[in-house]
Amino acid sequence: MIVETAMLGSRAVGEPLTISGVDGPHSLHSLLRILVEHQLDEYEAHRSRSAVLQILTPADLVAGAETGRYGREPRAVPEAPPAETAYARAVEAFTDELFFVFLDDARITDLDHIITIEPQSRLRLVRLVALTG
């Protein structure tokens, strides 16, 4: 399944995400759970990578020679919420119509409706943005 994200009114589309092993019948509830778990795993991998020193710049070498410590100060990357909290937020956002879900150009409006995912199915999440004054 290919997952795309977009913002209504924006031409930019997020980097497509391919999730394998989800073929077959699913409800939107189960698809949201799969997406949330995948994104939490990605976020944790990002946190791990950002904690590891990857490149020393010339400025880092100069600062290291002066202080005796090489590398940048570790950035505080907040911990992800628990999976159940993140899933509840996703369901609440869908219920509040903060984003729409389309599967192969057909809008899904019911969390319990059973849909069949094919290997080349395209799931699109379109985030709505409130217009101001």
PDB file of C-alpha atoms in Angstrom:
ATOM      1  CA  MET A   1       0.000   0.000   0.000  1.00  0.00           C
ATOM      2  CA  ILE A   2       1.269   3.460  -0.839  1.00  0.00           C
ATOM      3  CA  VAL A   3       0.414   6.195   1.649  1.00  0.00           C
ATOM      4  CA  GLU A   4       0.503   9.861   0.632  1.00  0.00           C
ATOM      5  CA  THR A   5      -0.103  12.916   2.735  1.00  0.00           C
ATOM      6  CA  ALA A   6      -1.199  16.305   1.488  1.00  0.00           C
ATOM      7  CA  MET A   7      -2.521  19.573   2.832  1.00  0.00           C
ATOM      8  CA  LEU A   8      -5.653  21.016   1.273  1.00  0.00           C
ATOM      9  CA  GLY A   9      -4.744  24.166  -0.654  1.00  0.00           C
ATOM     10  CA  SER A  10      -1.094  23.181  -0.976  1.00  0.00           C
ATOM     11  CA  ARG A  11       0.486  21.750  -4.098  1.00  0.00           C
ATOM     12  CA  ALA A  12       3.119  19.942  -2.089  1.00  0.00           C
ATOM     13  CA  VAL A  13       2.555  16.267  -1.398  1.00  0.00           C
ATOM     14  CA  GLY A  14       4.473  14.519   1.355  1.00  0.00           C
ATOM     15  CA  GLU A  15       7.020  11.838   0.608  1.00  0.00           C
ATOM     16  CA  PRO A  16       5.081   8.684  -0.355  1.00  0.00           C
ATOM     17  CA  LEU A  17       5.341   5.882   2.162  1.00  0.00           C
ATOM     18  CA  THR A  18       5.152   2.228   1.158  1.00  0.00           C
ATOM     19  CA  ILE A  19       3.793  -0.188   3.722  1.00  0.00           C
ATOM     20  CA  SER A  20       3.890  -3.870   2.837  1.00  0.00           C
ATOM     21  CA  GLY A  21       2.054  -6.778   4.390  1.00  0.00           C
ATOM     22  CA  VAL A  22      -1.294  -5.020   4.780  1.00  0.00           C
ATOM     23  CA  ASP A  23      -3.074  -6.533   1.785  1.00  0.00           C
ATOM     24  CA  GLY A  24      -6.605  -7.764   2.345  1.00  0.00           C
ATOM     25  CA  PRO A  25      -9.683  -6.507   4.157  1.00  0.00           C
ATOM     26  CA  HIS A  26      -9.276  -3.770   6.785  1.00  0.00           C
ATOM     27  CA  SER A  27     -11.385  -1.192   8.525  1.00  0.00           C
ATOM     28  CA  LEU A  28     -10.129   2.377   8.682  1.00  0.00           C
ATOM     29  CA  HIS A  29      -9.678   1.775  12.423  1.00  0.00           C
ATOM     30  CA  SER A  30      -7.133  -0.955  11.732  1.00  0.00           C
ATOM     31  CA  LEU A  31      -5.410   1.057   8.990  1.00  0.00           C
ATOM     32  CA  LEU A  32      -5.024   4.048  11.314  1.00  0.00           C
ATOM     33  CA  ARG A  33      -3.512   1.779  13.960  1.00  0.00           C
ATOM     34  CA  ILE A  34      -1.020   0.404  11.405  1.00  0.00           C
ATOM     35  CA  LEU A  35      -0.091   3.933  10.256  1.00  0.00           C
ATOM     36  CA  VAL A  36       0.289   5.237  13.814  1.00  0.00           C
ATOM     37  CA  GLU A  37       2.520   2.317  14.811  1.00  0.00           C
ATOM     38  CA  HIS A  38       4.624   2.787  11.674  1.00  0.00           C
ATOM     39  CA  GLN A  39       5.043   6.522  12.325  1.00  0.00           C
ATOM     40  CA  LEU A  40       5.935   5.912  15.980  1.00  0.00           C
ATOM     41  CA  ASP A  41       8.630   3.435  14.870  1.00  0.00           C
ATOM     42  CA  GLU A  42       9.963   5.995  12.364  1.00  0.00           C
ATOM     43  CA  TYR A  43       9.991   8.719  15.008  1.00  0.00           C
ATOM     44  CA  GLU A  44      11.900   6.512  17.461  1.00  0.00           C
ATOM     45  CA  ALA A  45      14.453   5.676  14.749  1.00  0.00           C
ATOM     46  CA  HIS A  46      14.856   9.417  14.081  1.00  0.00           C
ATOM     47  CA  ARG A  47      15.386  10.055  17.817  1.00  0.00           C
ATOM     48  CA  SER A  48      18.069   7.363  17.923  1.00  0.00           C
ATOM     49  CA  ARG A  49      19.859   8.746  14.868  1.00  0.00           C
ATOM     50  CA  SER A  50      19.790  12.318  16.164  1.00  0.00           C
ATOM     51  CA  ALA A  51      21.408  11.232  19.443  1.00  0.00           C
ATOM     52  CA  VAL A  52      24.400   9.763  17.591  1.00  0.00           C
ATOM     53  CA  LEU A  53      27.227  11.979  16.417  1.00  0.00           C
ATOM     54  CA  GLN A  54      27.288  11.714  12.645  1.00  0.00           C
ATOM     55  CA  ILE A  55      29.475  14.514  11.209  1.00  0.00           C
ATOM     56  CA  LEU A  56      32.033  16.860  12.727  1.00  0.00           C
ATOM     57  CA  THR A  57      32.162  20.241  11.055  1.00  0.00           C
ATOM     58  CA  PRO A  58      35.308  22.424  11.117  1.00  0.00           C
ATOM     59  CA  ALA A  59      33.586  24.567  13.766  1.00  0.00           C
ATOM     60  CA  ASP A  60      32.995  21.425  15.862  1.00  0.00           C
ATOM     61  CA  LEU A  61      36.716  20.577  15.639  1.00  0.00           C
ATOM     62  CA  VAL A  62      37.728  24.081  16.766  1.00  0.00           C
ATOM     63  CA  ALA A  63      35.244  24.026  19.641  1.00  0.00           C
ATOM     64  CA  GLY A  64      36.448  20.545  20.593  1.00  0.00           C
ATOM     65  CA  ALA A  65      40.057  21.677  20.690  1.00  0.00           C
ATOM     66  CA  GLU A  66      39.057  24.539  22.996  1.00  0.00           C
ATOM     67  CA  THR A  67      36.760  22.592  25.317  1.00  0.00           C
ATOM     68  CA  GLY A  68      38.160  19.082  25.073  1.00  0.00           C
ATOM     69  CA  ARG A  69      34.745  17.818  24.008  1.00  0.00           C
ATOM     70  CA  TYR A  70      33.987  16.942  20.398  1.00  0.00           C
ATOM     71  CA  GLY A  71      30.555  16.975  18.852  1.00  0.00           C
ATOM     72  CA  ARG A  72      27.481  19.031  19.167  1.00  0.00           C
ATOM     73  CA  GLU A  73      25.457  19.348  22.290  1.00  0.00           C
ATOM     74  CA  PRO A  74      22.792  16.664  22.273  1.00  0.00           C
ATOM     75  CA  ARG A  75      19.446  18.007  21.154  1.00  0.00           C
ATOM     76  CA  ALA A  76      16.468  17.170  23.250  1.00  0.00           C
ATOM     77  CA  VAL A  77      14.038  15.335  20.997  1.00  0.00           C
ATOM     78  CA  PRO A  78      10.812  14.739  22.891  1.00  0.00           C
ATOM     79  CA  GLU A  79       9.635  11.211  23.456  1.00  0.00           C
ATOM     80  CA  ALA A  80       6.728  10.008  21.337  1.00  0.00           C
ATOM     81  CA  PRO A  81       3.366   9.546  23.025  1.00  0.00           C
ATOM     82  CA  PRO A  82       2.283   6.015  23.919  1.00  0.00           C
ATOM     83  CA  ALA A  83       0.808   4.104  20.970  1.00  0.00           C
ATOM     84  CA  GLU A  84      -2.719   4.119  22.410  1.00  0.00           C
ATOM     85  CA  THR A  85      -2.610   7.899  22.949  1.00  0.00           C
ATOM     86  CA  ALA A  86      -1.330   8.529  19.417  1.00  0.00           C
ATOM     87  CA  TYR A  87      -3.970   6.197  17.971  1.00  0.00           C
ATOM     88  CA  ALA A  88      -6.741   7.921  19.973  1.00  0.00           C
ATOM     89  CA  ARG A  89      -5.536  11.299  18.660  1.00  0.00           C
ATOM     90  CA  ALA A  90      -5.637  10.033  15.069  1.00  0.00           C
ATOM     91  CA  VAL A  91      -9.180   8.700  15.497  1.00  0.00           C
ATOM     92  CA  GLU A  92     -10.269  11.951  17.152  1.00  0.00           C
ATOM     93  CA  ALA A  93      -8.738  14.022  14.334  1.00  0.00           C
ATOM     94  CA  PHE A  94     -10.578  11.909  11.745  1.00  0.00           C
ATOM     95  CA  THR A  95     -13.857  12.167  13.671  1.00  0.00           C
ATOM     96  CA  ASP A  96     -13.419  15.948  13.950  1.00  0.00           C
ATOM     97  CA  GLU A  97     -12.770  16.045  10.170  1.00  0.00           C
ATOM     98  CA  LEU A  98      -9.298  17.528  10.530  1.00  0.00           C
ATOM     99  CA  PHE A  99      -8.243  15.220   7.703  1.00  0.00           C
ATOM    100  CA  PHE A 100      -9.972  13.245   4.971  1.00  0.00           C
ATOM    101  CA  VAL A 101      -9.023   9.740   3.865  1.00  0.00           C
ATOM    102  CA  PHE A 102      -9.156   8.538   0.274  1.00  0.00           C
ATOM    103  CA  LEU A 103      -8.423   5.030  -0.938  1.00  0.00           C
ATOM    104  CA  ASP A 104      -7.759   4.970  -4.680  1.00  0.00           C
ATOM    105  CA  ASP A 105      -9.647   8.290  -5.049  1.00  0.00           C
ATOM    106  CA  ALA A 106     -12.751   7.093  -3.131  1.00  0.00           C
ATOM    107  CA  ARG A 107     -13.342   8.966   0.134  1.00  0.00           C
ATOM    108  CA  ILE A 108     -13.717   6.856   3.273  1.00  0.00           C
ATOM    109  CA  THR A 109     -16.082   8.418   5.790  1.00  0.00           C
ATOM    110  CA  ASP A 110     -16.734   5.518   8.184  1.00  0.00           C
ATOM    111  CA  LEU A 111     -14.084   4.155  10.545  1.00  0.00           C
ATOM    112  CA  ASP A 112     -15.756   0.723  10.590  1.00  0.00           C
ATOM    113  CA  HIS A 113     -16.307   0.301   6.823  1.00  0.00           C
ATOM    114  CA  ILE A 114     -14.347  -2.702   5.533  1.00  0.00           C
ATOM    115  CA  ILE A 115     -12.122  -1.940   2.559  1.00  0.00           C
ATOM    116  CA  THR A 116      -9.814  -4.213   0.596  1.00  0.00           C
ATOM    117  CA  ILE A 117      -6.177  -3.200   0.292  1.00  0.00           C
ATOM    118  CA  GLU A 118      -4.333  -4.307  -2.840  1.00  0.00           C
ATOM    119  CA  PRO A 119      -0.511  -4.203  -3.174  1.00  0.00           C
ATOM    120  CA  GLN A 120      -0.751  -1.039  -5.310  1.00  0.00           C
ATOM    121  CA  SER A 121      -3.578   0.620  -3.356  1.00  0.00           C
ATOM    122  CA  ARG A 122      -3.018   4.310  -2.752  1.00  0.00           C
ATOM    123  CA  LEU A 123      -4.189   5.690   0.582  1.00  0.00           C
ATOM    124  CA  ARG A 124      -4.203   9.484   0.704  1.00  0.00           C
ATOM    125  CA  LEU A 125      -4.558  11.486   3.916  1.00  0.00           C
ATOM    126  CA  VAL A 126      -5.550  15.085   3.214  1.00  0.00           C
ATOM    127  CA  ARG A 127      -5.138  17.476   6.125  1.00  0.00           C
ATOM    128  CA  LEU A 128      -7.543  20.380   6.269  1.00  0.00           C
ATOM    129  CA  VAL A 129      -6.233  23.793   7.249  1.00  0.00           C
ATOM    130  CA  ALA A 130      -8.451  26.405   8.846  1.00  0.00           C
ATOM    131  CA  LEU A 131      -8.596  29.686   6.955  1.00  0.00           C
ATOM    132  CA  THR A 132      -8.075  32.842   8.982  1.00  0.00           C
ATOM    133  CA  GLY A 133      -9.378  36.388   8.560  1.00  0.00           C
TER     134      GLY A 133
END
